[in-house]
Amino acid sequence: MTAIADIMNTAPVIPVIVVDEVEHAVPLASALVAGGLRVLEVTLRTPAALDAIRSMKGVDGAIVGAGTVTNQRELADAIDAGSEFIVSPGLTEPLGKAAIRENIPFLPGIANAGDIMRGLDLGLTHFKFFPAVAAGGLPALKALAAPFDQCRFCPTGGVSLDNAREWLAFDPVLCVGGSWVAPRGPVDEAEVERVAREAAALTS
């Protein structure tokens, strides 16, 4: 099984995807992968999400996971749809234990030291810092990361092309999550691929 660290190191940006119409799923995934963004987080925010995950799994090279997973039922549904990793906006002990029991790569959200300590108690060391900008931005993450040097992060929430490079320059940040690379609605494949290529080229 692929570890969450390997998934986070695949590309500098993980697209945070909201799919309203299932027919948008494959064109969007294909364009993102063609642009170099292979890790796709499909948020469970719409009725189409689970079917979108199933559809995207057929795109060659795509690593498809579920985001906005908040409880064990959603976890089970996401795994049943074929999700290869799970992202949550927060961390509860029941969800964390369930993800570990299912042996699926899991990236829970943290916003403070208590969240990180709860994760460490479960044996987790890789976290989504969310909501990144609203929770204090890069200065907050630097302060949080200092006492937890074994931890690695994926900031999400307010991250854009304009500030992504600054986040990625901080060593404990392996990647960032962003919705700017995957706009909602009908897919302009050429434009999505162009934006994805730009994001995939981001480095520190």
mmCIF file of N, CA and C in Angstrom, residues 57-169:
data_model
loop_
_atom_site.group_PDB
_atom_site.id
_atom_site.type_symbol
_atom_site.label_atom_id
_atom_site.label_comp_id
_atom_site.label_asym_id
_atom_site.label_seq_id
_atom_site.Cartn_x
_atom_site.Cartn_y
_atom_site.Cartn_z
ATOM 1 N N LYS A 57 -11.168 6.949 -11.216
ATOM 2 C CA LYS A 57 -10.267 5.806 -11.030
ATOM 3 C C LYS A 57 -9.862 5.190 -12.369
ATOM 4 N N GLY A 58 -10.674 5.424 -13.401
ATOM 5 C CA GLY A 58 -10.355 4.872 -14.713
ATOM 6 C C GLY A 58 -9.357 5.694 -15.504
ATOM 7 N N VAL A 59 -8.973 6.847 -14.979
ATOM 8 C CA VAL A 59 -8.013 7.715 -15.675
ATOM 9 C C VAL A 59 -6.592 7.235 -15.389
ATOM 10 N N ASP A 60 -5.874 6.887 -16.438
ATOM 11 C CA ASP A 60 -4.519 6.341 -16.295
ATOM 12 C C ASP A 60 -3.604 7.326 -15.571
ATOM 13 N N GLY A 61 -2.962 6.861 -14.514
ATOM 14 C CA GLY A 61 -2.020 7.684 -13.770
ATOM 15 C C GLY A 61 -2.610 8.427 -12.595
ATOM 16 N N ALA A 62 -3.939 8.472 -12.501
ATOM 17 C CA ALA A 62 -4.578 9.217 -11.415
ATOM 18 C C ALA A 62 -4.517 8.444 -10.100
ATOM 19 N N ILE A 63 -4.253 9.157 -9.027
ATOM 20 C CA ILE A 63 -4.330 8.615 -7.656
ATOM 21 C C ILE A 63 -5.496 9.352 -7.012
ATOM 22 N N VAL A 64 -6.610 8.666 -6.846
ATOM 23 C CA VAL A 64 -7.864 9.326 -6.486
ATOM 24 C C VAL A 64 -8.234 9.034 -5.034
ATOM 25 N N GLY A 65 -8.499 10.105 -4.284
ATOM 26 C CA GLY A 65 -8.916 9.959 -2.896
ATOM 27 C C GLY A 65 -10.133 10.806 -2.593
ATOM 28 N N ALA A 66 -10.634 10.650 -1.386
ATOM 29 C CA ALA A 66 -11.815 11.389 -0.944
ATOM 30 C C ALA A 66 -11.428 12.423 0.099
ATOM 31 N N GLY A 67 -11.997 13.627 -0.046
ATOM 32 C CA GLY A 67 -11.800 14.672 0.946
ATOM 33 C C GLY A 67 -13.107 14.988 1.659
ATOM 34 N N THR A 68 -13.016 15.817 2.681
ATOM 35 C CA THR A 68 -14.171 16.187 3.502
ATOM 36 C C THR A 68 -14.837 14.943 4.097
ATOM 37 N N VAL A 69 -14.015 13.975 4.492
ATOM 38 C CA VAL A 69 -14.519 12.778 5.167
ATOM 39 C C VAL A 69 -14.555 13.091 6.663
ATOM 40 N N THR A 70 -15.746 13.052 7.253
ATOM 41 C CA THR A 70 -15.897 13.531 8.635
ATOM 42 C C THR A 70 -16.328 12.456 9.624
ATOM 43 N N ASN A 71 -16.696 11.269 9.142
ATOM 44 C CA ASN A 71 -17.137 10.221 10.069
ATOM 45 C C ASN A 71 -16.908 8.843 9.454
ATOM 46 N N GLN A 72 -17.182 7.811 10.234
ATOM 47 C CA GLN A 72 -16.879 6.454 9.790
ATOM 48 C C GLN A 72 -17.765 6.006 8.623
ATOM 49 N N ARG A 73 -18.991 6.475 8.562
ATOM 50 C CA ARG A 73 -19.870 6.094 7.451
ATOM 51 C C ARG A 73 -19.331 6.650 6.134
ATOM 52 N N GLU A 74 -18.923 7.918 6.163
ATOM 53 C CA GLU A 74 -18.347 8.511 4.952
ATOM 54 C C GLU A 74 -17.047 7.813 4.576
ATOM 55 N N LEU A 75 -16.269 7.430 5.579
ATOM 56 C CA LEU A 75 -15.027 6.686 5.320
ATOM 57 C C LEU A 75 -15.342 5.388 4.581
ATOM 58 N N ALA A 76 -16.325 4.652 5.081
ATOM 59 C CA ALA A 76 -16.706 3.381 4.453
ATOM 60 C C ALA A 76 -17.195 3.599 3.025
ATOM 61 N N ASP A 77 -18.012 4.637 2.822
ATOM 62 C CA ASP A 77 -18.519 4.939 1.480
ATOM 63 C C ASP A 77 -17.377 5.297 0.528
ATOM 64 N N ALA A 78 -16.419 6.074 1.031
ATOM 65 C CA ALA A 78 -15.287 6.505 0.202
ATOM 66 C C ALA A 78 -14.424 5.316 -0.198
ATOM 67 N N ILE A 79 -14.178 4.421 0.738
ATOM 68 C CA ILE A 79 -13.382 3.229 0.445
ATOM 69 C C ILE A 79 -14.121 2.338 -0.550
ATOM 70 N N ASP A 80 -15.425 2.204 -0.356
ATOM 71 C CA ASP A 80 -16.239 1.391 -1.259
ATOM 72 C C ASP A 80 -16.210 1.948 -2.692
ATOM 73 N N ALA A 81 -16.083 3.268 -2.817
ATOM 74 C CA ALA A 81 -16.025 3.903 -4.140
ATOM 75 C C ALA A 81 -14.651 3.760 -4.791
ATOM 76 N N GLY A 82 -13.683 3.231 -4.029
ATOM 77 C CA GLY A 82 -12.351 3.017 -4.588
ATOM 78 C C GLY A 82 -11.314 4.040 -4.200
ATOM 79 N N SER A 83 -11.590 4.867 -3.203
ATOM 80 C CA SER A 83 -10.622 5.893 -2.780
ATOM 81 C C SER A 83 -9.298 5.250 -2.363
ATOM 82 N N GLU A 84 -8.214 5.866 -2.815
ATOM 83 C CA GLU A 84 -6.876 5.360 -2.482
ATOM 84 C C GLU A 84 -6.272 6.077 -1.280
ATOM 85 N N PHE A 85 -6.880 7.164 -0.868
ATOM 86 C CA PHE A 85 -6.463 7.876 0.340
ATOM 87 C C PHE A 85 -7.657 8.675 0.846
ATOM 88 N N ILE A 86 -7.564 9.108 2.100
ATOM 89 C CA ILE A 86 -8.660 9.810 2.761
ATOM 90 C C ILE A 86 -8.132 11.113 3.356
ATOM 91 N N VAL A 87 -8.852 12.204 3.121
ATOM 92 C CA VAL A 87 -8.518 13.497 3.714
ATOM 93 C C VAL A 87 -9.715 13.969 4.532
ATOM 94 N N SER A 88 -9.430 14.475 5.730
ATOM 95 C CA SER A 88 -10.494 14.975 6.606
ATOM 96 C C SER A 88 -10.192 16.408 7.009
ATOM 97 N N PRO A 89 -11.220 17.231 7.212
ATOM 98 C CA PRO A 89 -10.969 18.609 7.667
ATOM 99 C C PRO A 89 -10.518 18.683 9.115
ATOM 100 N N GLY A 90 -10.726 17.608 9.869
ATOM 101 C CA GLY A 90 -10.328 17.579 11.278
ATOM 102 C C GLY A 90 -9.917 16.175 11.674
ATOM 103 N N LEU A 91 -9.795 15.965 12.984
ATOM 104 C CA LEU A 91 -9.378 14.656 13.483
ATOM 105 C C LEU A 91 -10.165 14.296 14.732
ATOM 106 N N THR A 92 -10.927 13.217 14.630
ATOM 107 C CA THR A 92 -11.547 12.639 15.817
ATOM 108 C C THR A 92 -10.936 11.262 16.039
ATOM 109 N N GLU A 93 -10.938 10.818 17.273
ATOM 110 C CA GLU A 93 -10.362 9.514 17.569
ATOM 111 C C GLU A 93 -11.098 8.380 16.842
ATOM 112 N N PRO A 94 -12.456 8.379 16.812
ATOM 113 C CA PRO A 94 -13.137 7.291 16.087
ATOM 114 C C PRO A 94 -12.771 7.239 14.602
ATOM 115 N N LEU A 95 -12.697 8.392 13.948
ATOM 116 C CA LEU A 95 -12.359 8.411 12.524
ATOM 117 C C LEU A 95 -10.912 7.981 12.311
ATOM 118 N N GLY A 96 -10.006 8.509 13.142
ATOM 119 C CA GLY A 96 -8.599 8.141 13.026
ATOM 120 C C GLY A 96 -8.382 6.646 13.214
ATOM 121 N N LYS A 97 -9.008 6.075 14.217
ATOM 122 C CA LYS A 97 -8.859 4.640 14.474
ATOM 123 C C LYS A 97 -9.455 3.816 13.337
ATOM 124 N N ALA A 98 -10.578 4.281 12.792
ATOM 125 C CA ALA A 98 -11.210 3.558 11.685
ATOM 126 C C ALA A 98 -10.315 3.567 10.446
ATOM 127 N N ALA A 99 -9.711 4.713 10.134
ATOM 128 C CA ALA A 99 -8.830 4.806 8.976
ATOM 129 C C ALA A 99 -7.610 3.906 9.153
ATOM 130 N N ILE A 100 -7.065 3.880 10.351
ATOM 131 C CA ILE A 100 -5.907 3.021 10.638
ATOM 132 C C ILE A 100 -6.310 1.554 10.513
ATOM 133 N N ARG A 101 -7.481 1.226 11.029
ATOM 134 C CA ARG A 101 -7.980 -0.154 10.959
ATOM 135 C C ARG A 101 -8.163 -0.584 9.500
ATOM 136 N N GLU A 102 -8.607 0.345 8.659
ATOM 137 C CA GLU A 102 -8.812 0.040 7.233
ATOM 138 C C GLU A 102 -7.504 0.052 6.448
ATOM 139 N N ASN A 103 -6.427 0.476 7.100
ATOM 140 C CA ASN A 103 -5.096 0.487 6.486
ATOM 141 C C ASN A 103 -5.068 1.327 5.208
ATOM 142 N N ILE A 104 -5.752 2.483 5.268
ATOM 143 C CA ILE A 104 -5.778 3.376 4.111
ATOM 144 C C ILE A 104 -5.002 4.652 4.446
ATOM 145 N N PRO A 105 -4.207 5.182 3.524
ATOM 146 C CA PRO A 105 -3.497 6.439 3.781
ATOM 147 C C PRO A 105 -4.480 7.527 4.213
ATOM 148 N N PHE A 106 -4.150 8.199 5.303
ATOM 149 C CA PHE A 106 -5.089 9.120 5.952
ATOM 150 C C PHE A 106 -4.395 10.434 6.261
ATOM 151 N N LEU A 107 -5.014 11.533 5.816
ATOM 152 C CA LEU A 107 -4.477 12.877 6.055
ATOM 153 C C LEU A 107 -5.530 13.689 6.801
ATOM 154 N N PRO A 108 -5.480 13.689 8.136
ATOM 155 C CA PRO A 108 -6.471 14.434 8.916
ATOM 156 C C PRO A 108 -6.088 15.896 9.061
ATOM 157 N N GLY A 109 -7.101 16.732 9.221
ATOM 158 C CA GLY A 109 -6.869 18.152 9.407
ATOM 159 C C GLY A 109 -6.509 18.497 10.840
ATOM 160 N N ILE A 110 -5.566 19.431 10.981
ATOM 161 C CA ILE A 110 -5.187 19.951 12.307
ATOM 162 C C ILE A 110 -5.129 21.470 12.229
ATOM 163 N N ALA A 111 -5.383 22.132 13.351
ATOM 164 C CA ALA A 111 -5.283 23.589 13.389
ATOM 165 C C ALA A 111 -4.564 24.080 14.636
ATOM 166 N N ASN A 112 -4.213 23.148 15.548
ATOM 167 C CA ASN A 112 -3.550 23.549 16.798
ATOM 168 C C ASN A 112 -2.735 22.384 17.351
ATOM 169 N N ALA A 113 -2.014 22.663 18.438
ATOM 170 C CA ALA A 113 -1.121 21.662 19.018
ATOM 171 C C ALA A 113 -1.891 20.459 19.559
ATOM 172 N N GLY A 114 -3.060 20.702 20.131
ATOM 173 C CA GLY A 114 -3.860 19.599 20.656
ATOM 174 C C GLY A 114 -4.257 18.617 19.572
ATOM 175 N N ASP A 115 -4.611 19.143 18.387
ATOM 176 C CA ASP A 115 -4.948 18.279 17.257
ATOM 177 C C ASP A 115 -3.754 17.395 16.888
ATOM 178 N N ILE A 116 -2.582 17.997 16.804
ATOM 179 C CA ILE A 116 -1.384 17.242 16.434
ATOM 180 C C ILE A 116 -1.095 16.164 17.471
ATOM 181 N N MET A 117 -1.209 16.512 18.749
ATOM 182 C CA MET A 117 -0.938 15.541 19.812
ATOM 183 C C MET A 117 -1.928 14.380 19.768
ATOM 184 N N ARG A 118 -3.184 14.676 19.429
ATOM 185 C CA ARG A 118 -4.189 13.619 19.282
ATOM 186 C C ARG A 118 -3.777 12.684 18.139
ATOM 187 N N GLY A 119 -3.293 13.270 17.053
ATOM 188 C CA GLY A 119 -2.835 12.468 15.927
ATOM 189 C C GLY A 119 -1.622 11.623 16.280
ATOM 190 N N LEU A 120 -0.670 12.220 16.972
ATOM 191 C CA LEU A 120 0.528 11.476 17.368
ATOM 192 C C LEU A 120 0.177 10.305 18.276
ATOM 193 N N ASP A 121 -0.808 10.509 19.150
ATOM 194 C CA ASP A 121 -1.253 9.418 20.027
ATOM 195 C C ASP A 121 -1.780 8.233 19.216
ATOM 196 N N LEU A 122 -2.305 8.514 18.021
ATOM 197 C CA LEU A 122 -2.820 7.455 17.141
ATOM 198 C C LEU A 122 -1.737 6.897 16.215
ATOM 199 N N GLY A 123 -0.536 7.481 16.296
ATOM 200 C CA GLY A 123 0.554 7.030 15.441
ATOM 201 C C GLY A 123 0.648 7.762 14.116
ATOM 202 N N LEU A 124 -0.070 8.882 14.005
ATOM 203 C CA LEU A 124 -0.072 9.662 12.765
ATOM 204 C C LEU A 124 0.954 10.786 12.829
ATOM 205 N N THR A 125 1.636 11.042 11.722
ATOM 206 C CA THR A 125 2.636 12.115 11.685
ATOM 207 C C THR A 125 2.451 13.063 10.497
ATOM 208 N N HIS A 126 1.513 12.775 9.620
ATOM 209 C CA HIS A 126 1.287 13.616 8.437
ATOM 210 C C HIS A 126 -0.117 14.205 8.518
ATOM 211 N N PHE A 127 -0.186 15.524 8.371
ATOM 212 C CA PHE A 127 -1.434 16.237 8.634
ATOM 213 C C PHE A 127 -1.721 17.288 7.567
ATOM 214 N N LYS A 128 -3.006 17.569 7.401
ATOM 215 C CA LYS A 128 -3.444 18.716 6.608
ATOM 216 C C LYS A 128 -3.583 19.890 7.581
ATOM 217 N N PHE A 129 -2.952 21.009 7.286
ATOM 218 C CA PHE A 129 -3.108 22.208 8.116
ATOM 219 C C PHE A 129 -4.268 22.995 7.534
ATOM 220 N N PHE A 130 -5.371 23.030 8.282
ATOM 221 C CA PHE A 130 -6.618 23.585 7.741
ATOM 222 C C PHE A 130 -7.427 24.280 8.832
ATOM 223 N N PRO A 131 -8.051 25.422 8.509
ATOM 224 C CA PRO A 131 -7.912 26.212 7.277
ATOM 225 C C PRO A 131 -6.641 27.054 7.329
ATOM 226 N N ALA A 132 -5.735 26.822 6.415
ATOM 227 C CA ALA A 132 -4.357 27.303 6.539
ATOM 228 C C ALA A 132 -4.246 28.812 6.766
ATOM 229 N N VAL A 133 -4.869 29.604 5.912
ATOM 230 C CA VAL A 133 -4.735 31.066 6.028
ATOM 231 C C VAL A 133 -5.535 31.576 7.226
ATOM 232 N N ALA A 134 -6.763 31.105 7.374
ATOM 233 C CA ALA A 134 -7.611 31.561 8.478
ATOM 234 C C ALA A 134 -7.065 31.142 9.846
ATOM 235 N N ALA A 135 -6.307 30.035 9.883
ATOM 236 C CA ALA A 135 -5.752 29.542 11.151
ATOM 237 C C ALA A 135 -4.429 30.203 11.513
ATOM 238 N N GLY A 136 -4.058 31.243 10.765
ATOM 239 C CA GLY A 136 -2.854 31.992 11.129
ATOM 240 C C GLY A 136 -1.761 31.999 10.087
ATOM 241 N N GLY A 137 -1.984 31.295 8.977
ATOM 242 C CA GLY A 137 -1.014 31.328 7.891
ATOM 243 C C GLY A 137 0.299 30.647 8.217
ATOM 244 N N LEU A 138 1.301 30.971 7.434
ATOM 245 C CA LEU A 138 2.621 30.349 7.579
ATOM 246 C C LEU A 138 3.254 30.601 8.954
ATOM 247 N N PRO A 139 3.126 31.804 9.538
ATOM 248 C CA PRO A 139 3.694 31.986 10.887
ATOM 249 C C PRO A 139 3.104 31.010 11.906
ATOM 250 N N ALA A 140 1.803 30.751 11.807
ATOM 251 C CA ALA A 140 1.173 29.801 12.735
ATOM 252 C C ALA A 140 1.709 28.399 12.528
ATOM 253 N N LEU A 141 1.842 27.984 11.273
ATOM 254 C CA LEU A 141 2.347 26.631 11.015
ATOM 255 C C LEU A 141 3.794 26.496 11.476
ATOM 256 N N LYS A 142 4.594 27.528 11.268
ATOM 257 C CA LYS A 142 5.988 27.462 11.732
ATOM 258 C C LYS A 142 6.051 27.308 13.246
ATOM 259 N N ALA A 143 5.178 28.035 13.950
ATOM 260 C CA ALA A 143 5.140 27.925 15.405
ATOM 261 C C ALA A 143 4.682 26.536 15.842
ATOM 262 N N LEU A 144 3.683 25.988 15.149
ATOM 263 C CA LEU A 144 3.162 24.660 15.473
ATOM 264 C C LEU A 144 4.176 23.565 15.167
ATOM 265 N N ALA A 145 4.878 23.708 14.049
ATOM 266 C CA ALA A 145 5.798 22.656 13.613
ATOM 267 C C ALA A 145 7.020 22.554 14.507
ATOM 268 N N ALA A 146 7.392 23.659 15.156
ATOM 269 C CA ALA A 146 8.634 23.689 15.932
ATOM 270 C C ALA A 146 8.725 22.581 16.991
ATOM 271 N N PRO A 147 7.696 22.361 17.835
ATOM 272 C CA PRO A 147 7.807 21.306 18.837
ATOM 273 C C PRO A 147 7.484 19.907 18.294
ATOM 274 N N PHE A 148 7.103 19.824 17.028
ATOM 275 C CA PHE A 148 6.706 18.528 16.452
ATOM 276 C C PHE A 148 7.520 18.268 15.186
ATOM 277 N N ASP A 149 8.845 18.146 15.353
ATOM 278 C CA ASP A 149 9.694 18.077 14.164
ATOM 279 C C ASP A 149 9.565 16.772 13.392
ATOM 280 N N GLN A 150 8.841 15.801 13.960
ATOM 281 C CA GLN A 150 8.610 14.550 13.224
ATOM 282 C C GLN A 150 7.426 14.642 12.273
ATOM 283 N N CYS A 151 6.707 15.762 12.304
ATOM 284 C CA CYS A 151 5.463 15.887 11.542
ATOM 285 C C CYS A 151 5.686 16.601 10.209
ATOM 286 N N ARG A 152 4.850 16.242 9.249
ATOM 287 C CA ARG A 152 4.866 16.868 7.925
ATOM 288 C C ARG A 152 3.451 17.324 7.586
ATOM 289 N N PHE A 153 3.330 18.343 6.729
ATOM 290 C CA PHE A 153 2.053 19.029 6.572
ATOM 291 C C PHE A 153 1.697 19.302 5.108
ATOM 292 N N CYS A 154 0.382 19.410 4.888
ATOM 293 C CA CYS A 154 -0.196 19.857 3.616
ATOM 294 C C CYS A 154 -1.156 20.999 3.923
ATOM 295 N N PRO A 155 -0.719 22.246 3.841
ATOM 296 C CA PRO A 155 -1.618 23.372 4.091
ATOM 297 C C PRO A 155 -2.713 23.454 3.028
ATOM 298 N N THR A 156 -3.938 23.654 3.459
ATOM 299 C CA THR A 156 -5.088 23.769 2.567
ATOM 300 C C THR A 156 -6.047 24.807 3.141
ATOM 301 N N GLY A 157 -6.614 25.628 2.250
ATOM 302 C CA GLY A 157 -7.559 26.650 2.698
ATOM 303 C C GLY A 157 -6.957 28.025 2.565
ATOM 304 N N GLY A 158 -7.237 28.675 1.440
ATOM 305 C CA GLY A 158 -6.653 29.985 1.183
ATOM 306 C C GLY A 158 -5.320 29.924 0.458
ATOM 307 N N VAL A 159 -4.889 28.725 0.099
ATOM 308 C CA VAL A 159 -3.641 28.577 -0.656
ATOM 309 C C VAL A 159 -3.937 28.817 -2.134
ATOM 310 N N SER A 160 -3.065 29.574 -2.779
ATOM 311 C CA SER A 160 -3.264 29.933 -4.188
ATOM 312 C C SER A 160 -1.924 29.914 -4.909
ATOM 313 N N LEU A 161 -1.972 30.125 -6.196
ATOM 314 C CA LEU A 161 -0.725 30.199 -6.960
ATOM 315 C C LEU A 161 0.175 31.306 -6.424
ATOM 316 N N ASP A 162 -0.440 32.380 -5.923
ATOM 317 C CA ASP A 162 0.339 33.526 -5.440
ATOM 318 C C ASP A 162 1.138 33.219 -4.180
ATOM 319 N N ASN A 163 0.618 32.346 -3.304
ATOM 320 C CA ASN A 163 1.329 32.104 -2.042
ATOM 321 C C ASN A 163 1.838 30.669 -1.878
ATOM 322 N N ALA A 164 1.531 29.800 -2.834
ATOM 323 C CA ALA A 164 1.914 28.385 -2.689
ATOM 324 C C ALA A 164 3.427 28.201 -2.550
ATOM 325 N N ARG A 165 4.188 28.946 -3.327
ATOM 326 C CA ARG A 165 5.645 28.774 -3.297
ATOM 327 C C ARG A 165 6.202 29.092 -1.904
ATOM 328 N N GLU A 166 5.616 30.093 -1.260
ATOM 329 C CA GLU A 166 6.062 30.468 0.088
ATOM 330 C C GLU A 166 5.801 29.328 1.080
ATOM 331 N N TRP A 167 4.620 28.712 0.987
ATOM 332 C CA TRP A 167 4.324 27.561 1.846
ATOM 333 C C TRP A 167 5.290 26.417 1.568
ATOM 334 N N LEU A 168 5.519 26.131 0.290
ATOM 335 C CA LEU A 168 6.351 24.984 -0.093
ATOM 336 C C LEU A 168 7.815 25.175 0.281
ATOM 337 N N ALA A 169 8.231 26.416 0.506
ATOM 338 C CA ALA A 169 9.614 26.681 0.896
ATOM 339 C C ALA A 169 9.891 26.267 2.338
#
